[in-house]
Coordinates of C-alpha atoms and ligand atoms in Angstrom, one line a residue:
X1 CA -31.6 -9.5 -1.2
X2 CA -28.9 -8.2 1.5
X3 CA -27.2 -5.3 2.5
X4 CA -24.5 -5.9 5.1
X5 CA -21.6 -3.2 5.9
X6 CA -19.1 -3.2 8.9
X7 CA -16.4 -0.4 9.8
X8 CA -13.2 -1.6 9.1
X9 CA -9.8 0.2 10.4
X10 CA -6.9 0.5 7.8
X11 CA -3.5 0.7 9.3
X12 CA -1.1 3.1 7.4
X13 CA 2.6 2.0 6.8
X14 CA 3.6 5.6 7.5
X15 CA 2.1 8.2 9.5
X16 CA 0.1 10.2 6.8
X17 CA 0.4 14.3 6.6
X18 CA -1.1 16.4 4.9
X19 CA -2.0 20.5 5.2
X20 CA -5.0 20.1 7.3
X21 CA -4.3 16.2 9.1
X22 CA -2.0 13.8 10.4
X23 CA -3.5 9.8 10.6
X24 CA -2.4 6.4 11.2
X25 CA -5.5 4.6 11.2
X26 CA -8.3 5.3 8.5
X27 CA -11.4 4.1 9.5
X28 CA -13.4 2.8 6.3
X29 CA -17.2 1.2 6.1
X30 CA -16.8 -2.1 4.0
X31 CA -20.3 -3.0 2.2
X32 CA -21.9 -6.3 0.8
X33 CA -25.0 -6.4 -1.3
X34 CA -26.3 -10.1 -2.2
X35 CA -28.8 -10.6 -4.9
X36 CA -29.4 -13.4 -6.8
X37 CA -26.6 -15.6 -5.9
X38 CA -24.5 -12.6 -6.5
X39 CA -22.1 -11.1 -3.3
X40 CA -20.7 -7.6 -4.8
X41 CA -18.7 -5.4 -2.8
X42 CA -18.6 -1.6 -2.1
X43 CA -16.8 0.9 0.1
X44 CA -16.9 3.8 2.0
X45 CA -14.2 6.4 3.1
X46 CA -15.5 9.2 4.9
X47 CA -13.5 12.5 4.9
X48 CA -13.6 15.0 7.6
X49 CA -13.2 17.8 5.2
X50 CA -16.8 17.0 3.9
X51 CA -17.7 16.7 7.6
X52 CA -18.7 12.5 7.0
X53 CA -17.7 9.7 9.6
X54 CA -18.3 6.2 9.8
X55 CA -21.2 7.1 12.1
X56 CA -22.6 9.1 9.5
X57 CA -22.3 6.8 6.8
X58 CA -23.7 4.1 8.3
X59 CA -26.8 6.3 9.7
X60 CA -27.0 7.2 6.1
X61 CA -27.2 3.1 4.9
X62 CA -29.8 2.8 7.9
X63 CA -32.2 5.2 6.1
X64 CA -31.9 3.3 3.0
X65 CA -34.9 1.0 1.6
X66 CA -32.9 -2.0 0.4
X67 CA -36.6 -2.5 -2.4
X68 CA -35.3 0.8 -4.1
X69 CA -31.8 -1.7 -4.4
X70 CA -34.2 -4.0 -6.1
X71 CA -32.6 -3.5 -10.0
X72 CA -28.7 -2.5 -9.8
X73 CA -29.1 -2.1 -13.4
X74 CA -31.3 1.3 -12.6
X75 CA -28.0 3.4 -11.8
X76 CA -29.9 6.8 -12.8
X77 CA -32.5 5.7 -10.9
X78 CA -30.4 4.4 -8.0
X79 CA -28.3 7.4 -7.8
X80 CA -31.4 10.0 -7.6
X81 CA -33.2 8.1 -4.8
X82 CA -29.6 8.4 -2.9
X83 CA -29.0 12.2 -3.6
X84 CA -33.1 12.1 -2.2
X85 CA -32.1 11.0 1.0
X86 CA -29.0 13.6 1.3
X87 CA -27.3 15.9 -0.3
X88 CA -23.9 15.4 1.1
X89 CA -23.2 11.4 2.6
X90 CA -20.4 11.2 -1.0
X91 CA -18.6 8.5 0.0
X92 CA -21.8 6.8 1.9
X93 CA -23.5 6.8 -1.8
X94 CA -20.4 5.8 -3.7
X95 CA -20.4 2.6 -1.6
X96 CA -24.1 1.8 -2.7
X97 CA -23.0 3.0 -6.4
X98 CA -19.9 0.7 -6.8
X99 CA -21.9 -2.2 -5.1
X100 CA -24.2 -2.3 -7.9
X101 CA -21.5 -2.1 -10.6
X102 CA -19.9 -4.5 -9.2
X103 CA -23.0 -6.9 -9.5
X104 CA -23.9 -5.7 -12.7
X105 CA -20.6 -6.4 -13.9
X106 CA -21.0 -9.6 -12.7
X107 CA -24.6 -10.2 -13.6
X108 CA -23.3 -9.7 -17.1
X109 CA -19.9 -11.7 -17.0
X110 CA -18.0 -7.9 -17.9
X111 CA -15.2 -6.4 -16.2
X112 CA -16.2 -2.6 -15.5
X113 CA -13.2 -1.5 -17.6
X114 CA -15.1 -3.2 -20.8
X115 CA -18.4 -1.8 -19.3
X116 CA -17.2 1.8 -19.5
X117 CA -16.0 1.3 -23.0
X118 CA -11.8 1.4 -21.8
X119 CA -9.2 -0.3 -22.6
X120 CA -7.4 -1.8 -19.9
X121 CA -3.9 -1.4 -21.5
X122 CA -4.4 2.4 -21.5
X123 CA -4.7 2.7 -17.4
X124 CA -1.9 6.3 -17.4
X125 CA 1.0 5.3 -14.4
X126 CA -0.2 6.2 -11.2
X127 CA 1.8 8.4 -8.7
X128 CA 2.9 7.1 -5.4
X129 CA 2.0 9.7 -2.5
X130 CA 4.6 11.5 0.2
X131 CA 3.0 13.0 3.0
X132 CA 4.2 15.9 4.9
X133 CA 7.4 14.9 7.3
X134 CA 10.7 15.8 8.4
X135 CA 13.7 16.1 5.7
X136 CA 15.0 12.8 7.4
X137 CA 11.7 10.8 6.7
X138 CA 10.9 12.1 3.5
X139 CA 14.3 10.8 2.0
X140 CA 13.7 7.3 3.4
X141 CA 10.5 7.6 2.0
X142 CA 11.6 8.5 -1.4
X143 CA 14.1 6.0 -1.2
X144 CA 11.5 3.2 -0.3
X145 CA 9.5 4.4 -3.6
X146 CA 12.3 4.2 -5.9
X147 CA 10.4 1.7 -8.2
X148 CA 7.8 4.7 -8.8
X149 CA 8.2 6.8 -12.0
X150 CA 6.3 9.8 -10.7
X151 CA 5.7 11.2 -7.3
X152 CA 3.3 12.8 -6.0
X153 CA 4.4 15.2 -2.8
X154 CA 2.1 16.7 -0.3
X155 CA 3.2 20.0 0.7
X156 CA 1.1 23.1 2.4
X157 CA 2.6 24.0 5.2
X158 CA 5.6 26.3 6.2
X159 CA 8.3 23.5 5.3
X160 CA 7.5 23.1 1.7
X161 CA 10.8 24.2 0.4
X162 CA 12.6 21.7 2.7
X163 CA 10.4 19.0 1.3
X164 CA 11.0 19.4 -1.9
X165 CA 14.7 20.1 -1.2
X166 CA 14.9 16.9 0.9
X167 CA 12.9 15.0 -2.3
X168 CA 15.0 16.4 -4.6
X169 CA 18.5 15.5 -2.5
X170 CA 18.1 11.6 -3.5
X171 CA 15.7 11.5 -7.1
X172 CA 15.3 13.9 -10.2
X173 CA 12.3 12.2 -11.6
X174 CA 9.2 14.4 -12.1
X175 CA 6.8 15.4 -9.1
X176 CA 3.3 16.0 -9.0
X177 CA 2.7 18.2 -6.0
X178 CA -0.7 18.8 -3.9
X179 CA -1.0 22.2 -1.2
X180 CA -4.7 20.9 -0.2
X181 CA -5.5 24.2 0.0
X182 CA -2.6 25.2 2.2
X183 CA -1.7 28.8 0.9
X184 CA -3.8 31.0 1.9
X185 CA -2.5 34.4 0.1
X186 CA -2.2 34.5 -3.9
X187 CA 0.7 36.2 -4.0
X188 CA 2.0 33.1 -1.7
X189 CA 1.0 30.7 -4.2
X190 CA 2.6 32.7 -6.9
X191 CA 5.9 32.5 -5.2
X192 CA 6.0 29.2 -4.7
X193 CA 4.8 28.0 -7.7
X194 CA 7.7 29.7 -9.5
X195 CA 10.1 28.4 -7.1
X196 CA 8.2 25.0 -8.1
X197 CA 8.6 25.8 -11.7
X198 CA 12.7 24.9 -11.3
X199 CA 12.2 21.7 -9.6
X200 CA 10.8 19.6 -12.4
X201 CA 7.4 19.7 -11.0
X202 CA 4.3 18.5 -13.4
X203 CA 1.9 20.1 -12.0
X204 CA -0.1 21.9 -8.8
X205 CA -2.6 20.5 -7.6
X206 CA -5.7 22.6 -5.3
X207 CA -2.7 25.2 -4.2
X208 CA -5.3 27.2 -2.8
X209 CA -8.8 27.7 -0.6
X210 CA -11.5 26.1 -3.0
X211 CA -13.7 28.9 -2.4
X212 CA -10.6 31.7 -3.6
X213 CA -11.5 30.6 -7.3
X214 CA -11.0 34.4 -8.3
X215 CA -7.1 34.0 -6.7
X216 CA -6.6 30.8 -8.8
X217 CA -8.2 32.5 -11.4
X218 CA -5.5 35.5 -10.8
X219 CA -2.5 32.8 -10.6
X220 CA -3.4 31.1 -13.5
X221 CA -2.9 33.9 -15.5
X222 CA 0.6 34.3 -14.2
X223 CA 2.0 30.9 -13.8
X224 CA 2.9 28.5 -16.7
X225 CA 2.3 25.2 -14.4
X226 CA -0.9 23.6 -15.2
X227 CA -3.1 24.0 -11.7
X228 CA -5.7 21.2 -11.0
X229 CA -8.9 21.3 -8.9
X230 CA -9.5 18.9 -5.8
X231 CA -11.4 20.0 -3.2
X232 CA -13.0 22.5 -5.3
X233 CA -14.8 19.8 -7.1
X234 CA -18.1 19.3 -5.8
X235 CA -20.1 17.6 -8.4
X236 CA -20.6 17.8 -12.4
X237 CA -21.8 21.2 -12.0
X238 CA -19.0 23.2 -10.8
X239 CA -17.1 21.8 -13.7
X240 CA -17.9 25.0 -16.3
X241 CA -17.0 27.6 -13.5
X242 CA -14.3 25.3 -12.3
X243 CA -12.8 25.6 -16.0
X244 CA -12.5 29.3 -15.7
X245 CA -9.6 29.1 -13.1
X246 CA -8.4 25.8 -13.5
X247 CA -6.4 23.2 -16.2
X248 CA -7.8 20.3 -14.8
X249 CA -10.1 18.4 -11.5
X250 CA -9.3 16.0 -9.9
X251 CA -12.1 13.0 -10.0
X252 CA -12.5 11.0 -6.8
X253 CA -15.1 8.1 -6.6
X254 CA -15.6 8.8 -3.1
X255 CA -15.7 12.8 -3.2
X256 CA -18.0 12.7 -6.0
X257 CA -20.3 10.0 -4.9
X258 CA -19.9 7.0 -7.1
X259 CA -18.8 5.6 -10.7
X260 CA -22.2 7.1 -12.6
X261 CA -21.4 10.5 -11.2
X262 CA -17.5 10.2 -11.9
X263 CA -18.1 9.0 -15.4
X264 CA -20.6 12.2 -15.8
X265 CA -17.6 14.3 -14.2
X266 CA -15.4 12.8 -16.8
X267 CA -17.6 13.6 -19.9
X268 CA -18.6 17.3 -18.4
X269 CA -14.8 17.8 -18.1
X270 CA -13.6 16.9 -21.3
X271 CA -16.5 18.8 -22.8
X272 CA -14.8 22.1 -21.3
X273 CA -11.8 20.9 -22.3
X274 CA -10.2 20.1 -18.9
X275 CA -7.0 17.9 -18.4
X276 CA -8.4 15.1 -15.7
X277 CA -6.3 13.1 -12.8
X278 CA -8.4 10.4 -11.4
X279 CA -7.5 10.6 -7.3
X280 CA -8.1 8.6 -4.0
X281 CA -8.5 8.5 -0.4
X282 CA -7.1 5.7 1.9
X283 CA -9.1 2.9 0.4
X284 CA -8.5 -0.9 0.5
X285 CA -8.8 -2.6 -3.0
X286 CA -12.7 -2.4 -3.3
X287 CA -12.4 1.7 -3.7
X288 CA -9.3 2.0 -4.9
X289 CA -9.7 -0.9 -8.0
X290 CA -13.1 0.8 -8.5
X291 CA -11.6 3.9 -9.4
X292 CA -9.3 1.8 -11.3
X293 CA -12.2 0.5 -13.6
X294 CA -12.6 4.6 -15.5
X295 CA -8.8 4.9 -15.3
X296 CA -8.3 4.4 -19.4
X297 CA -10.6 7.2 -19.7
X298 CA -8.2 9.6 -17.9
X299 CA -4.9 12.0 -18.3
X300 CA -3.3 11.0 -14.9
X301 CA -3.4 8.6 -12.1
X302 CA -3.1 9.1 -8.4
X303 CA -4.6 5.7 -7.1
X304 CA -2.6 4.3 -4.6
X305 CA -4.4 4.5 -1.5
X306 CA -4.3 1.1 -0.7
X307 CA -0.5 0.5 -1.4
X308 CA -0.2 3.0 1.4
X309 CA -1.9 0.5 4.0
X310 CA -0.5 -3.0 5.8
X311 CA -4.2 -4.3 6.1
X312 CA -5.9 -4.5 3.0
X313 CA -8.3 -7.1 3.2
X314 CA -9.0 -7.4 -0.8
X315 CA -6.9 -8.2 -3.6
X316 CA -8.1 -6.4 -6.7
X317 CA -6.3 -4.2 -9.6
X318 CA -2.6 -5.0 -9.3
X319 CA -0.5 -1.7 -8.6
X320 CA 3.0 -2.6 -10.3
X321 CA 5.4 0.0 -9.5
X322 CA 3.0 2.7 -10.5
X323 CA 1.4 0.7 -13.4
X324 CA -2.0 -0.4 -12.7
X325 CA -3.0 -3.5 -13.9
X326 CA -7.2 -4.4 -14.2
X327 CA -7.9 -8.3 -14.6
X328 CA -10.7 -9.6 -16.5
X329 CA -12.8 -11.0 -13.4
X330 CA -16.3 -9.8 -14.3
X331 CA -17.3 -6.3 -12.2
X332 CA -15.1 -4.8 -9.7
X333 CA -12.6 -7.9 -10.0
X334 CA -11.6 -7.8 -6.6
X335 CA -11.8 -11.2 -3.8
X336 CA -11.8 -10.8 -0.3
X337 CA -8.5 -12.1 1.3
X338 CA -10.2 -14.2 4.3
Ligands
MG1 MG1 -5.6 16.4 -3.7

């Protein structure tokens, strides 16, 4: 039995903006885990906003003992020894947790999809992101993504009527559109969600600070727009106070620390009768076709981190102008490129 894991740097095609950040490289920790003749694959995407690095995640891998690693088919098991070690370290346990679906999968001969009881035909379209830029960039953007049905468009900062504007100058088709937390005042947020409301925009995604829940709680009561959690979803537990302010959360293998806990987010959701958008960092194909595997579970998709790099070093779940397509290789389904 072996647990390998390297960092690996993912080069962006475009600079990437959003409220709080501006990247072009994306550091990631790529993981192995061998057992019985079996080499499955996991990955880690640290996020500053949940204060994780690759330093920390691999300090978190050092502390693990690779005997507790001993029966992938344990995932409740598995998943308590990691929150044991930590309570943060998210995307450091989803690595661990996506390794050992992916060898069960393949133990097994069953694609994860078939696993979690989906149906790959069912996967909703996924959005294709826009960052925060200048007018000029965002329209050759736009223009570049003109095979995507739906967009999804960062906004947050002062400019975010010139985004949209600059959007809307070359495409009508609908938007999605994320402030990560960028207004800070609810009356703000009120104004431009209404100004939102006459652009043919879906939905509003964490428009606020995820500790204002009694301002979003305030807004929803005034806007029509369904609003949707991100960074305000921690784990399966904030889901029933979550529900009392929000439509919908956003589920992020990485943020929420694996594929058990994200299938647990999905059931708790649904069970307070939330709407549920299944989301992404920067990932190459291991993360990103992970997330992939509960998609047929969910409302909407927002998986396309790893169309947004030049360097990804898997090939996995097929992203088809927004349409994501799952194979029928057994677990993850995803084959390193070298
Ligand atoms: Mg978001």
């Amino acid at each position: 039995m072996k647990l390998n894991y390297r960092r690996y740097d993912l080069n962006l095609k475009h600079t990437f903006t959003i409220s709080r950040s501006s990247r072009d490289v994306v550091p990631v920790v790529l993981l192995e885990f061998e057992k019985d003749g079996i080499t499955a694959y996991g990955e880690a995407s640290p996020n500053a906003r949940y204060n994780e690095t690759c330093e920390s995640v691999a300090e978190f891998f050092s502390r693990i003992d690779i005997d507790r690693l001993l029966e992938p088919f344990r995932l409740e098991y598995i998943n308590d020894y990691l929150d044991s070690l930590s309570e943060h370290d998210a995307s450091a346990k989803a690595a661990i947790d996506i390794a050992m679906h992916d060898w069960i999968g393949k133990k097994t001969g069953i694609p994860l999809y078939r696993y979690f009881g989906g149906e790959k035909e069912k996967t909703p379209l996924s959005t294709f992101t826009i960052g925060i830029d200048t007018p000029e960039v965002i329209i050759r953007k736009v223009i570049e993504a003109a095979n995507y049905p739906v967009l999804k468009i960062k906004v947050g900062l002062p400019n975010d009527e010139e985004i949209i504007k600059a959007v809307r100058s070359v495409t009508n088709k609908p938007l999605r559109v994320d402030a990560n937390e960028g207004w800070t005042s609810k009356e703000e947020a009120l104004e431009r969600i209404n100004w939102l409301s006459t652009q043919n925009v879906e939905f509003i995604e964490q428009p606020m600070p995820a500790a204002q829940i009694d301002d979003v709680r305030w807004l929803r009561e005034r806007v029509k727009m369904p609003i949707i959690a991100d960074e305000a979803v921690s784990s399966m537990y904030a889901i029933p106070e979550l529900a009392t302010a929000y439509d919908g959360i956003n589920i992020k293998v990485q943020k929420n620390g694996g594929l058990l806990k994200a299938r647990k987010m999905i059931y708790a959701a649904r069970a307070n009768r939330m709407k549920i958008m299944l989301g992404c960092m920067i990932e190459t194909s291991v993360g990103i076709t992970a997330a992939a595997q509960l998609s047929p579970l969910v409302d909407w998709n927002d998986l396309d981190g790893n169309v947004l790099i030049s360097n990804d070093p898997f090939r996995g779940a097929a992203n088809e102008n927004g349409h994501i397509v799952l194979n029928d290789d057994p677990g993850l389904g995803v084959t390193p490129l070298s």
